[in-house]
Coordinates of C-alpha atoms and ligand atoms in Angstrom, one line a residue:
M1 CA -29.7 -36.0 5.8
G2 CA -30.6 -38.5 3.1
P3 CA -31.7 -36.4 0.0
P4 CA -29.1 -33.6 0.4
L5 CA -26.3 -36.2 0.6
L6 CA -27.6 -38.0 -2.5
C7 CA -27.8 -34.7 -4.3
L8 CA -24.3 -34.0 -3.2
L9 CA -23.0 -37.3 -4.4
I10 CA -24.7 -37.0 -7.8
L11 CA -23.4 -33.5 -8.4
V12 CA -19.9 -34.5 -7.2
S13 CA -19.8 -37.2 -9.8
V14 CA -21.1 -35.0 -12.5
Y15 CA -19.5 -31.7 -11.9
G16 CA -16.8 -32.5 -9.3
Q17 CA -18.3 -30.1 -6.7
A18 CA -21.0 -29.5 -4.1
C19 CA -24.7 -28.9 -5.1
N20 CA -26.2 -25.4 -5.4
S21 CA -22.8 -23.8 -5.4
K22 CA -21.7 -21.6 -8.3
S23 CA -18.5 -22.6 -10.0
F24 CA -16.2 -21.2 -12.6
S25 CA -13.1 -23.1 -13.7
I26 CA -11.0 -24.2 -16.6
D27 CA -11.6 -27.4 -18.5
Y28 CA -8.3 -28.5 -20.0
N29 CA -9.8 -31.3 -22.0
E30 CA -12.5 -29.4 -23.7
N31 CA -10.5 -26.2 -24.0
C32 CA -13.2 -24.0 -22.5
F33 CA -14.1 -22.3 -19.3
R34 CA -16.7 -24.2 -17.3
K35 CA -19.4 -22.0 -15.6
D36 CA -21.7 -24.0 -13.4
G37 CA -20.7 -27.1 -15.2
Q38 CA -21.4 -25.7 -18.7
C39 CA -18.8 -25.0 -21.3
F40 CA -18.6 -21.2 -21.5
R41 CA -16.7 -18.4 -23.3
Y42 CA -16.8 -14.7 -22.5
I43 CA -17.2 -11.8 -24.9
S44 CA -16.0 -8.9 -22.7
G45 CA -15.1 -5.2 -22.9
S46 CA -12.7 -3.1 -20.9
I47 CA -14.1 -0.1 -18.9
H48 CA -12.1 2.0 -16.5
Y49 CA -14.3 3.3 -13.7
F50 CA -11.5 5.8 -12.8
R51 CA -11.9 7.5 -16.2
I52 CA -15.7 7.9 -15.9
P53 CA -17.7 10.0 -13.3
S54 CA -19.5 7.5 -11.0
Y55 CA -22.7 9.3 -12.0
Y56 CA -22.4 7.7 -15.4
W57 CA -21.2 4.2 -14.5
R58 CA -24.7 2.6 -14.8
D59 CA -25.4 4.2 -18.1
R60 CA -22.1 2.9 -19.6
L61 CA -22.5 -0.6 -18.2
L62 CA -26.1 -0.9 -19.4
K63 CA -24.9 0.0 -22.9
M64 CA -22.2 -2.7 -22.7
Y65 CA -24.8 -5.2 -21.6
M66 CA -27.2 -4.2 -24.4
T67 CA -24.4 -4.7 -26.9
G68 CA -24.4 -8.4 -26.0
L69 CA -21.3 -8.6 -23.8
N70 CA -21.5 -11.1 -21.0
A71 CA -18.5 -9.7 -19.0
V72 CA -16.5 -6.5 -18.4
Q73 CA -12.8 -6.3 -17.7
V74 CA -11.7 -3.8 -15.1
Y75 CA -8.3 -2.5 -14.0
I76 CA -7.7 -1.2 -10.4
P77 CA -5.2 1.6 -10.2
W78 CA -3.3 1.4 -6.9
N79 CA -2.3 5.1 -7.0
F80 CA -5.9 6.2 -7.3
H81 CA -6.9 4.5 -4.0
E82 CA -3.7 4.9 -1.8
P83 CA -2.7 8.5 -2.4
V84 CA -0.5 8.6 0.7
P85 CA 1.0 5.4 2.3
G86 CA -1.6 3.8 4.5
M87 CA -4.4 6.2 3.6
Y88 CA -7.1 4.7 1.4
D89 CA -9.8 6.3 -0.7
F90 CA -12.8 4.3 -1.9
N91 CA -15.3 7.1 -2.0
G92 CA -17.3 8.9 -4.7
D93 CA -15.6 8.4 -8.1
R94 CA -13.3 5.9 -6.3
D95 CA -16.1 3.8 -5.0
L96 CA -15.0 0.4 -6.4
S97 CA -17.6 -1.5 -4.5
H98 CA -20.5 0.6 -5.9
F99 CA -19.1 0.0 -9.4
L100 CA -18.9 -3.7 -8.9
D101 CA -22.4 -3.8 -7.4
L102 CA -23.7 -2.1 -10.6
T103 CA -22.0 -4.8 -12.8
N104 CA -23.7 -7.5 -10.8
E105 CA -27.1 -5.8 -10.9
L106 CA -26.9 -5.5 -14.7
G107 CA -26.0 -9.2 -15.1
L108 CA -22.4 -8.7 -16.2
L109 CA -19.5 -11.0 -15.1
V110 CA -16.2 -9.3 -14.1
I111 CA -12.6 -10.1 -15.1
I112 CA -10.6 -8.1 -12.7
R113 CA -7.0 -6.8 -13.1
P114 CA -5.7 -5.5 -9.8
G115 CA -2.1 -5.3 -10.9
P116 CA -0.5 -4.0 -8.8
Y117 CA 1.1 -2.6 -12.0
I118 CA -1.6 -2.0 -14.7
C119 CA 0.0 0.2 -17.4
A120 CA -3.4 1.5 -18.8
E121 CA -1.7 4.8 -20.0
W122 CA -2.3 5.9 -16.4
D123 CA 0.3 7.8 -14.3
M124 CA 3.2 5.4 -13.5
G125 CA 1.1 2.5 -14.7
G126 CA -1.0 2.7 -11.5
L127 CA 2.0 2.5 -9.1
P128 CA 1.9 5.3 -6.5
A129 CA 4.6 7.9 -7.0
W130 CA 5.4 7.8 -3.3
L131 CA 7.2 4.5 -3.9
L132 CA 9.9 6.8 -5.4
N133 CA 10.6 8.3 -2.0
N134 CA 13.0 5.4 -1.8
K135 CA 15.4 6.3 -4.6
D136 CA 16.8 2.8 -5.0
I137 CA 13.5 1.0 -5.2
A138 CA 13.3 -1.7 -8.0
L139 CA 9.7 -1.5 -9.1
R140 CA 8.0 -4.7 -10.4
T141 CA 10.7 -7.0 -8.9
S142 CA 11.1 -8.9 -5.7
D143 CA 12.9 -6.0 -4.1
P144 CA 11.8 -6.3 -0.4
D145 CA 10.9 -2.6 -0.1
Y146 CA 8.7 -2.8 -3.2
L147 CA 7.1 -6.1 -2.0
A148 CA 6.4 -4.6 1.4
A149 CA 4.3 -1.9 -0.2
V150 CA 2.6 -4.4 -2.5
D151 CA 1.8 -6.7 0.4
S152 CA 0.3 -3.9 2.4
W153 CA -1.9 -2.7 -0.5
L154 CA -3.1 -6.2 -1.5
S155 CA -3.9 -7.0 2.1
V156 CA -6.4 -4.1 1.9
L157 CA -7.7 -4.6 -1.6
L158 CA -8.0 -8.4 -2.1
P159 CA -10.2 -9.0 1.0
K160 CA -12.7 -6.6 -0.6
L161 CA -12.8 -8.8 -3.7
R162 CA -13.1 -12.2 -2.1
P163 CA -16.9 -12.1 -1.3
R164 CA -17.4 -11.0 -4.9
L165 CA -15.8 -14.1 -6.4
Y166 CA -18.1 -16.2 -8.5
S167 CA -17.8 -19.3 -6.3
N168 CA -18.6 -17.1 -3.3
G169 CA -21.8 -15.9 -4.9
G170 CA -20.5 -12.9 -6.7
N171 CA -19.7 -12.2 -10.3
I172 CA -15.9 -12.0 -10.6
I173 CA -14.9 -15.0 -12.7
S174 CA -11.1 -14.4 -13.0
V175 CA -8.3 -12.3 -11.8
Q176 CA -5.2 -11.2 -13.7
V177 CA -1.8 -11.2 -12.0
E178 CA 0.5 -8.3 -12.9
N179 CA 0.1 -6.9 -16.4
E180 CA 2.1 -7.8 -19.5
Y181 CA 5.0 -8.6 -17.2
G182 CA 6.9 -10.2 -20.1
S183 CA 7.4 -6.7 -21.7
F184 CA 9.3 -5.6 -18.6
M185 CA 13.1 -6.1 -18.6
A186 CA 13.3 -7.6 -15.1
C187 CA 11.8 -11.0 -16.0
D188 CA 11.8 -11.8 -12.2
Y189 CA 9.9 -15.1 -11.7
S190 CA 10.1 -14.8 -7.9
Y191 CA 8.2 -11.6 -8.1
L192 CA 5.4 -13.3 -10.1
R193 CA 5.5 -16.2 -7.7
H194 CA 5.2 -13.9 -4.7
L195 CA 2.1 -12.3 -6.3
L196 CA 0.6 -15.7 -7.0
H197 CA 1.1 -16.6 -3.4
L198 CA -0.7 -13.4 -2.2
Y199 CA -3.6 -13.9 -4.6
R200 CA -4.0 -17.5 -3.4
L201 CA -3.7 -16.4 0.2
Y202 CA -6.5 -13.8 0.0
L203 CA -8.7 -15.2 -2.8
G204 CA -8.4 -18.9 -2.3
D205 CA -7.6 -21.9 -4.5
E206 CA -10.6 -21.9 -6.7
I207 CA -10.5 -18.6 -8.5
V208 CA -9.1 -18.7 -12.1
L209 CA -5.8 -16.6 -12.1
F210 CA -4.2 -15.6 -15.4
T211 CA -1.5 -13.6 -17.0
T212 CA -1.7 -11.4 -20.2
D213 CA 1.2 -10.7 -22.6
G214 CA 2.1 -9.6 -26.0
N215 CA 2.3 -12.4 -28.6
T216 CA 6.0 -12.8 -28.9
E217 CA 8.3 -15.6 -27.5
K218 CA 10.2 -13.2 -25.2
E219 CA 7.0 -11.7 -23.7
L220 CA 5.3 -15.0 -23.2
Q221 CA 8.5 -16.5 -21.7
C222 CA 8.9 -13.8 -19.1
G223 CA 5.2 -13.1 -18.5
S224 CA 3.8 -16.5 -18.0
L225 CA 4.1 -18.8 -15.0
Q226 CA 3.2 -22.3 -14.2
D227 CA -0.2 -22.5 -12.4
L228 CA -1.4 -19.3 -14.0
H229 CA -3.6 -19.5 -17.2
T230 CA -1.6 -17.8 -20.0
T231 CA -3.5 -15.4 -22.4
V232 CA -2.3 -13.0 -25.1
D233 CA -3.2 -9.7 -26.5
F234 CA -3.3 -8.6 -30.1
G235 CA -5.3 -6.2 -32.4
P236 CA -7.3 -6.5 -35.6
G237 CA -4.2 -6.0 -37.7
D238 CA -2.5 -9.1 -36.3
N239 CA -2.9 -12.7 -37.5
A240 CA -5.0 -14.4 -34.9
T241 CA -4.1 -17.9 -36.0
K242 CA -0.4 -17.1 -35.6
A243 CA -0.9 -15.4 -32.2
F244 CA -2.9 -18.3 -30.8
N245 CA -0.5 -20.9 -32.3
L246 CA 2.3 -19.2 -30.3
L247 CA 0.1 -19.1 -27.2
R248 CA -0.4 -22.9 -27.5
K249 CA 3.4 -23.3 -27.0
Y250 CA 2.9 -21.8 -23.5
Q251 CA -0.7 -22.8 -22.8
P252 CA -1.0 -26.2 -24.6
K253 CA -4.5 -26.8 -23.3
G254 CA -7.4 -24.8 -21.9
P255 CA -9.4 -22.0 -23.4
L256 CA -7.8 -19.6 -25.9
V257 CA -8.1 -16.0 -24.7
N258 CA -7.3 -12.6 -26.3
S259 CA -7.3 -10.4 -23.2
E260 CA -6.8 -7.1 -25.1
Y261 CA -8.3 -7.0 -28.6
Y262 CA -7.7 -3.5 -29.6
T263 CA -10.8 -1.6 -30.9
G264 CA -8.7 1.5 -31.4
W265 CA -5.6 3.1 -30.0
L266 CA -4.3 5.9 -27.8
D267 CA -3.1 9.3 -28.8
Y268 CA 0.0 11.4 -28.0
W269 CA 0.2 15.2 -27.8
G270 CA 1.6 16.4 -31.1
E271 CA 0.6 13.4 -33.2
K272 CA -2.4 12.5 -35.3
H273 CA -5.6 11.3 -33.7
S274 CA -5.6 7.5 -33.9
T275 CA -8.5 5.6 -35.4
T276 CA -9.2 2.0 -36.4
S277 CA -11.9 1.2 -38.9
K278 CA -15.1 -0.5 -37.7
E279 CA -14.9 -3.0 -40.6
L280 CA -11.4 -4.1 -39.5
V281 CA -12.5 -4.4 -35.9
S282 CA -15.6 -6.4 -36.6
R283 CA -13.9 -8.7 -39.1
G284 CA -11.1 -9.5 -36.6
L285 CA -13.7 -10.0 -33.8
K286 CA -15.6 -12.5 -35.9
N287 CA -12.5 -14.3 -36.7
I288 CA -11.6 -14.7 -33.0
L289 CA -15.1 -15.9 -32.1
E290 CA -15.1 -18.4 -35.0
M291 CA -12.0 -19.9 -33.5
G292 CA -14.0 -20.5 -30.3
A293 CA -11.8 -18.2 -28.2
S294 CA -12.8 -15.9 -25.4
V295 CA -12.1 -12.2 -26.0
N296 CA -12.0 -8.9 -24.2
M297 CA -12.2 -5.7 -26.3
Y298 CA -9.8 -3.1 -25.1
M299 CA -11.2 -0.5 -24.8
F300 CA -15.0 -0.7 -24.9
E301 CA -15.2 2.8 -23.5
G302 CA -11.9 4.7 -23.0
G303 CA -13.1 7.7 -20.9
T304 CA -11.1 10.7 -19.8
N305 CA -7.8 11.4 -17.9
F306 CA -9.3 14.0 -15.7
G307 CA -6.9 16.1 -13.5
Y308 CA -3.3 15.0 -13.8
W309 CA -3.9 11.3 -14.3
N310 CA -2.6 10.7 -17.8
G311 CA 0.5 8.5 -18.3
A312 CA 3.3 8.8 -20.9
D313 CA 5.3 6.5 -23.1
F314 CA 9.0 6.7 -23.7
K315 CA 10.0 5.9 -27.3
K316 CA 13.3 7.6 -28.0
T317 CA 11.7 10.7 -26.3
Y318 CA 9.2 11.3 -23.6
K319 CA 5.6 11.2 -25.1
P320 CA 2.8 12.3 -22.8
I321 CA -0.8 11.1 -23.4
P322 CA -3.6 13.7 -23.7
T323 CA -6.6 14.2 -21.5
S324 CA -9.0 12.3 -23.8
Y325 CA -8.7 8.5 -23.7
D326 CA -11.4 8.2 -26.3
Y327 CA -9.4 5.4 -27.9
D328 CA -11.8 5.4 -30.9
A329 CA -13.7 2.8 -28.9
P330 CA -17.2 1.5 -29.6
L331 CA -18.6 3.8 -26.8
S332 CA -17.1 7.3 -27.3
E333 CA -15.3 9.2 -24.5
A334 CA -18.7 10.7 -23.6
G335 CA -20.3 7.2 -23.5
D336 CA -22.1 7.4 -26.8
P337 CA -22.8 4.4 -29.0
T338 CA -20.9 4.5 -32.3
D339 CA -21.3 2.7 -35.6
K340 CA -18.5 0.5 -34.4
L341 CA -20.6 -0.6 -31.5
N342 CA -23.5 -1.5 -33.9
D343 CA -21.2 -3.6 -36.1
I344 CA -19.8 -5.4 -33.0
R345 CA -23.3 -6.1 -31.8
N346 CA -24.1 -7.7 -35.1
V347 CA -21.1 -9.9 -35.0
I348 CA -21.8 -11.0 -31.4
S349 CA -25.4 -11.8 -32.4
Q350 CA -24.1 -14.4 -34.8
F351 CA -22.5 -16.3 -31.9
Q352 CA -24.8 -15.8 -28.9
P353 CA -28.2 -14.1 -28.2
V354 CA -27.9 -10.4 -27.6
P355 CA -30.5 -8.7 -25.3
Q356 CA -33.7 -7.5 -27.0
G357 CA -34.3 -3.8 -27.5
P358 CA -32.2 -0.9 -28.5
V359 CA -29.0 0.2 -27.0
P360 CA -29.7 3.3 -24.9
P361 CA -29.3 6.6 -26.9
P362 CA -26.5 9.1 -26.4
T363 CA -26.7 11.4 -23.4
R364 CA -27.9 14.9 -24.0
K365 CA -25.1 17.2 -25.5
M366 CA -25.4 21.0 -25.0
D367 CA -24.0 24.0 -26.8
Y368 CA -23.8 26.7 -24.0
G369 CA -22.1 29.2 -26.3
F370 CA -19.3 31.6 -25.6
V371 CA -18.1 32.6 -22.1
S372 CA -15.9 35.7 -21.6
M373 CA -12.8 35.2 -19.5
N374 CA -11.1 37.8 -17.2
K375 CA -7.5 37.7 -16.0
V376 CA -7.4 37.1 -12.3
G377 CA -3.6 37.5 -12.1
S378 CA -0.3 35.9 -12.6
L379 CA 0.3 32.7 -10.7
L380 CA 3.2 34.4 -9.0
D381 CA 0.7 36.8 -7.3
F382 CA -1.0 33.9 -5.5
L383 CA 1.8 31.9 -3.9
D384 CA 0.3 32.6 -0.5
V385 CA -3.0 31.0 -1.6
F386 CA -1.4 27.8 -3.2
S387 CA 1.7 27.4 -1.1
P388 CA 0.9 28.9 2.3
E389 CA 3.8 27.1 4.1
F390 CA 7.4 28.4 4.0
P391 CA 9.1 27.3 0.8
T392 CA 11.8 24.7 1.0
E393 CA 15.3 26.2 0.8
T394 CA 17.8 24.1 -1.0
R395 CA 21.2 24.7 -2.6
Y396 CA 20.5 22.4 -5.6
P397 CA 17.1 21.6 -7.0
L398 CA 15.1 18.8 -5.4
T399 CA 12.5 16.6 -7.2
F400 CA 8.7 16.8 -6.7
E401 CA 8.9 13.6 -4.9
E402 CA 11.5 15.0 -2.4
V403 CA 9.1 17.8 -1.5
K404 CA 6.1 15.3 -1.5
Q405 CA 4.2 17.1 -4.3
Y406 CA 3.5 14.2 -6.6
F407 CA 1.2 15.9 -9.3
G408 CA 0.8 19.2 -11.0
F409 CA 3.2 22.0 -10.4
V410 CA 6.2 23.2 -8.3
L411 CA 7.7 26.6 -8.5
Y412 CA 11.5 26.7 -8.4
R413 CA 12.7 30.3 -7.6
T414 CA 16.1 31.8 -7.3
R415 CA 17.8 35.2 -7.9
L416 CA 20.1 36.1 -10.8
P417 CA 23.5 35.9 -9.2
R418 CA 24.9 38.7 -11.3
D419 CA 23.9 41.3 -13.9
V420 CA 23.1 39.6 -17.2
P421 CA 22.9 42.5 -19.6
I422 CA 23.3 40.5 -22.8
P423 CA 20.9 37.6 -23.4
T424 CA 22.6 34.5 -22.1
F425 CA 21.6 30.8 -22.2
L426 CA 19.7 29.3 -19.3
S427 CA 20.3 25.6 -20.0
S428 CA 19.4 22.2 -18.8
V429 CA 20.9 18.8 -19.8
P430 CA 18.9 16.4 -22.0
S431 CA 16.1 15.1 -19.9
G432 CA 17.0 17.4 -17.0
V433 CA 13.5 19.0 -16.9
H434 CA 10.6 16.7 -16.1
D435 CA 8.6 17.8 -18.0
R436 CA 8.0 21.4 -18.9
A437 CA 9.4 24.5 -17.3
Y438 CA 7.8 28.0 -17.7
V439 CA 10.6 30.6 -17.1
S440 CA 10.2 34.2 -16.0
V441 CA 12.8 36.8 -15.0
G442 CA 11.6 39.7 -12.8
G443 CA 8.1 38.6 -13.3
V444 CA 8.3 38.8 -17.1
F445 CA 7.7 35.6 -19.1
N446 CA 10.7 34.3 -21.0
G447 CA 9.7 31.0 -22.5
V448 CA 9.6 27.3 -22.0
L449 CA 12.1 24.4 -21.5
E450 CA 10.7 21.1 -22.6
R451 CA 12.0 17.6 -21.8
D452 CA 14.0 16.1 -24.7
H453 CA 13.0 19.0 -27.0
V454 CA 14.0 22.5 -25.8
L455 CA 17.0 22.5 -23.5
K456 CA 18.0 26.2 -23.4
I457 CA 16.5 29.7 -23.7
L458 CA 18.0 33.1 -23.6
V459 CA 17.4 35.3 -20.5
A460 CA 18.6 38.7 -19.4
G461 CA 18.2 40.8 -16.2
K462 CA 19.9 42.4 -13.2
A463 CA 21.6 40.8 -10.3
G464 CA 19.0 40.0 -7.7
D465 CA 16.1 39.7 -10.1
W466 CA 13.8 36.7 -9.4
L467 CA 14.3 33.8 -11.7
D468 CA 11.0 31.8 -11.6
V469 CA 10.9 28.3 -13.1
L470 CA 7.4 26.8 -12.9
V471 CA 7.8 23.1 -13.5
E472 CA 4.8 21.0 -14.8
N473 CA 4.6 17.2 -14.3
M474 CA 3.1 16.1 -17.6
G475 CA 2.4 12.5 -16.4
R476 CA 4.7 9.6 -15.4
I477 CA 5.9 7.0 -17.8
N478 CA 3.5 4.0 -17.6
F479 CA 5.3 1.4 -19.7
G480 CA 8.8 0.0 -20.2
S481 CA 12.0 0.3 -18.2
C482 CA 11.7 4.0 -17.3
V483 CA 8.8 3.9 -14.8
N484 CA 11.0 5.4 -12.1
D485 CA 10.1 8.8 -13.6
L486 CA 11.0 11.5 -11.1
K487 CA 9.5 14.9 -11.7
G488 CA 10.8 18.5 -11.4
L489 CA 14.3 19.8 -12.1
V490 CA 16.0 16.5 -11.9
S491 CA 19.4 18.0 -13.0
N492 CA 21.0 21.4 -12.3
V493 CA 20.2 24.4 -14.4
T494 CA 23.0 26.6 -15.6
L495 CA 23.2 30.3 -16.6
G496 CA 26.0 30.9 -19.1
G497 CA 27.6 27.7 -17.9
D498 CA 27.4 28.4 -14.2
I499 CA 25.3 26.2 -12.0
L500 CA 22.4 28.1 -10.4
T501 CA 22.1 27.6 -6.6
D502 CA 20.1 28.6 -3.6
W503 CA 16.6 27.7 -4.7
L504 CA 13.3 28.2 -2.9
L505 CA 10.7 25.5 -3.8
Y506 CA 7.0 26.2 -3.6
P507 CA 4.9 23.0 -4.0
L508 CA 1.6 24.3 -5.4
N509 CA -1.7 22.9 -4.0
L510 CA -4.0 24.2 -6.7
E511 CA -6.7 21.7 -6.1
G512 CA -7.5 22.7 -2.6
P513 CA -8.4 26.4 -3.1
I514 CA -9.9 25.9 -6.6
S515 CA -12.2 23.0 -5.5
E516 CA -13.4 25.2 -2.7
G517 CA -14.4 27.9 -5.2
W518 CA -11.3 30.1 -5.7
P519 CA -11.1 32.7 -7.2
H520 CA -14.9 33.1 -7.4
V521 CA -15.5 32.8 -3.7
G522 CA -13.2 33.1 -0.6
N523 CA -11.1 35.6 1.3
N524 CA -8.2 35.4 -1.0
F525 CA -9.9 36.9 -4.0
I526 CA -8.2 40.2 -4.8
G527 CA -10.0 41.3 -7.9
F528 CA -9.1 41.3 -11.5
S529 CA -5.6 42.1 -12.6
E530 CA -4.7 45.4 -14.2
T531 CA -1.7 43.9 -16.1
E532 CA -1.8 44.1 -19.8
S533 CA 0.5 41.1 -20.5
N534 CA -1.2 38.0 -21.8
T535 CA 1.9 35.7 -21.4
G536 CA 3.3 33.6 -18.6
P537 CA 1.4 31.3 -16.1
S538 CA -1.8 33.2 -15.2
F539 CA -5.3 32.5 -14.0
Y540 CA -8.4 33.5 -15.9
S541 CA -12.0 33.1 -14.8
G542 CA -15.5 33.3 -16.2
T543 CA -19.1 32.4 -15.3
F544 CA -22.0 31.2 -17.3
Q545 CA -25.7 30.4 -16.7
I546 CA -27.5 27.3 -17.7
T547 CA -31.2 26.2 -17.6
T548 CA -30.7 22.7 -19.0
Q549 CA -28.1 20.3 -17.7
G550 CA -26.2 18.1 -20.1
D551 CA -22.7 17.0 -21.3
T552 CA -20.7 19.6 -23.2
F553 CA -17.2 20.1 -24.7
L554 CA -14.9 23.0 -23.7
S555 CA -13.2 24.5 -26.7
L556 CA -10.4 27.0 -26.1
P557 CA -10.0 29.1 -29.3
Q558 CA -6.5 30.6 -29.5
W559 CA -5.5 29.6 -25.9
T560 CA -2.2 27.8 -25.8
K561 CA -1.7 25.3 -23.0
G562 CA -2.9 24.9 -19.4
Q563 CA -5.3 23.3 -17.0
A564 CA -9.1 23.8 -16.8
W565 CA -11.6 23.6 -14.0
I566 CA -15.4 23.7 -14.2
N567 CA -17.0 24.5 -10.8
G568 CA -13.8 23.5 -9.2
F569 CA -13.6 20.1 -10.9
N570 CA -10.4 19.6 -12.8
V571 CA -11.4 18.5 -16.3
G572 CA -7.8 18.1 -17.4
R573 CA -5.0 19.6 -19.5
Y574 CA -5.7 21.5 -22.7
W575 CA -3.1 22.1 -25.4
P576 CA -4.9 23.1 -28.6
A577 CA -1.6 24.7 -29.8
R578 CA -0.1 21.2 -30.0
G579 CA -3.2 18.9 -30.6
P580 CA -4.5 16.6 -31.7
Q581 CA -7.1 17.1 -28.9
I582 CA -8.9 20.4 -29.3
T583 CA -11.9 20.1 -26.9
L584 CA -12.2 18.8 -23.3
Y585 CA -15.1 16.6 -22.2
V586 CA -17.3 18.2 -19.5
P587 CA -19.6 15.6 -18.0
G588 CA -23.1 17.1 -17.3
N589 CA -23.1 15.9 -13.7
I590 CA -20.5 18.6 -12.7
L591 CA -22.7 21.4 -14.0
R592 CA -25.6 22.9 -12.0
L593 CA -28.7 24.9 -13.0
G594 CA -28.0 28.6 -12.7
E595 CA -24.4 29.9 -12.4
N596 CA -21.3 27.9 -13.3
T597 CA -17.7 28.8 -13.2
V598 CA -14.7 28.3 -15.5
T599 CA -11.1 28.7 -14.2
L600 CA -8.1 28.4 -16.4
L601 CA -4.4 28.2 -15.5
E602 CA -3.0 29.4 -18.9
L603 CA 0.7 28.6 -18.8
E604 CA 2.0 30.3 -21.9
R605 CA -0.1 32.7 -23.9
A606 CA -3.8 33.6 -23.3
S607 CA -6.2 34.1 -26.2
E608 CA -6.6 37.7 -27.5
L609 CA -10.3 36.8 -27.8
S610 CA -10.5 36.1 -24.1
V611 CA -13.4 33.7 -24.5
V612 CA -14.0 30.0 -24.2
H613 CA -16.7 28.1 -26.1
F614 CA -18.9 25.3 -24.9
I615 CA -20.0 23.2 -27.9
D616 CA -22.1 20.0 -28.3
R617 CA -19.5 17.7 -30.0
P618 CA -15.9 16.7 -29.4
I619 CA -13.0 17.7 -31.6
L620 CA -10.2 15.2 -31.0
G621 CA -8.1 15.8 -34.1
Ligands
LIG701 C1 -1.9 -16.4 -40.6 O1 -1.0 -17.2 -40.0 C2 -1.2 -18.6 -40.4 C3 -0.3 -19.5 -39.5 O2 1.0 -18.9 -39.4 C4 -1.0 -18.7 -41.9 O3 -1.2 -20.0 -42.3 C5 -1.9 -17.8 -42.6 O4 -1.6 -17.8 -44.0 C6 -1.8 -16.3 -42.1 N1 -2.9 -15.6 -42.6 C7 -2.7 -14.4 -43.2 C8 -3.9 -13.7 -43.7 O5 -1.5 -13.9 -43.3
LIG702 C1 24.1 19.9 -8.9 O1 25.5 20.0 -8.9 C2 26.1 19.7 -7.7 C3 27.6 20.2 -7.7 O2 28.2 19.6 -8.8 C4 25.9 18.3 -7.3 O3 26.4 18.0 -6.1 C5 24.4 18.0 -7.3 O4 24.1 16.6 -7.1 C6 23.8 18.4 -8.6 N1 22.3 18.3 -8.5 C7 21.6 17.7 -9.4 C8 20.1 17.6 -9.1 O5 22.0 17.2 -10.4

């Protein structure tokens, strides 16, 4: 027992801990992190595994490592992993353990941000929409119903992380509690304390826990908590000295950290594509590193909101976020190194060695040319395929959540109660439609109601005609006080001032049949439609052959708005009529040699050209 004990004693006196154990802690005297006893600072980048196909995780992480980063920062979206209460999904593109294994193999440390709220411009900021089954729930507070769901989720998630903590032999160096909590109106310290208790319970006393907030007094006051290391976020346009001076009021000692240094910014449908110059980003980064601070770049690769996963902001009006989350980041949406990445690498190399050798090149991009599209039929022709159960009958409209359809589309159907010979207003109250409603009478498309923008349209018809209102959830609000963002017809709809009643609700499961090959294979395929009309919610399909597999971008010339699937994989929403995003990223791994299929649900007006175009570069604005 002699030599080991001696070793132990020496190490205890030098580093304050046992020999051969790995350690990561905060040194409040030297104002640095201490990794295995050495003063340490991280230069990190954010990557969202949930916005990148697992096939490409290694490629992206390797590029981050080769840029000279020593850490990556990773959010975990609760709603991505617990789609139904008590049912967990950690497979395929949700295989968090595989992603974390790859970070470790590549020699990257991990700063993990399990929320439970994450913002991230992700549906409901990562909170599961099923929480809204309880109408009175007070999200992000110490409401016992909310806490019970949080407790149950973290009791599943955090034990998976524990063996991966640095001091347990893994590569997770720190864990963020909540997310920019100071920006939330509740300012509920008992909620933060409850989370702190859970994190300590499952992760132990050693792990560095921290909070991140915007650099204002109010945010830092409500977002920081004693016993949690306080950090800030700010972009290249902000004064770093001023931001860190303010941080020092709340975190007088210990390492300075900018947890979200913005390399770019997000987009909104209908606004200009956002960009930030590489000169500004690299100058700001250099400034932060010269101050001796640790930094995480948000984003390093943004990725894609596949399917229905995008969030939305609320600034006077509802503002949904497009499918691309390119973010003008150093790695593009498709994972390609940009000039911004090269500049960042040069800056990093002035402060710490960067790995020898070139950053891996862009992945192969393909131009597969034009594909002609045929109309399969109106969505109303396929209710038996997408909603095989009996519809829900209800006097007044119910929300998506009340019929347990959390994403995509629900059809609200009723009959005109009387003859309407003269065009008459079908109206909703402000914010009564969440978020877009595609209206048809007697199977003929009438137009669109849009949350906060279009509140009424003229309709006409005969008593007994079907009035079909297809409602699209455009993504739940992910930031601010409106995160309880119920979907559907959340208020009554009136016709000439009279409330419409006696609705049939069809929750539409598009993903099931389409992921199994509909309309290209299966018993429900009834052939191509004879109808001439190119308006109203309808399906279109096409096929194309490939002999070389690679990434490509789907361009939709003269199509209006809808959802696109390639080989049954939902590549997201398209809306070239509104922009700024024109093309959709199609990762090469979802293509196959030989025949491939395209399926569109066009919601408004199909292209007269009836083609789509696969090109070899993105058009984002
Ligand atoms: C940044 O803020 C510091 C401290 O408030 C101030 O001294 C400095 O002049 C500011 N720099 C710029 C470029 O505004
Ligand atoms: C619709 O109106 C009825 C009668 O006024 C009311 O009871 C009901 O709550 C309303 N429904 C919605 C969703 O606003």
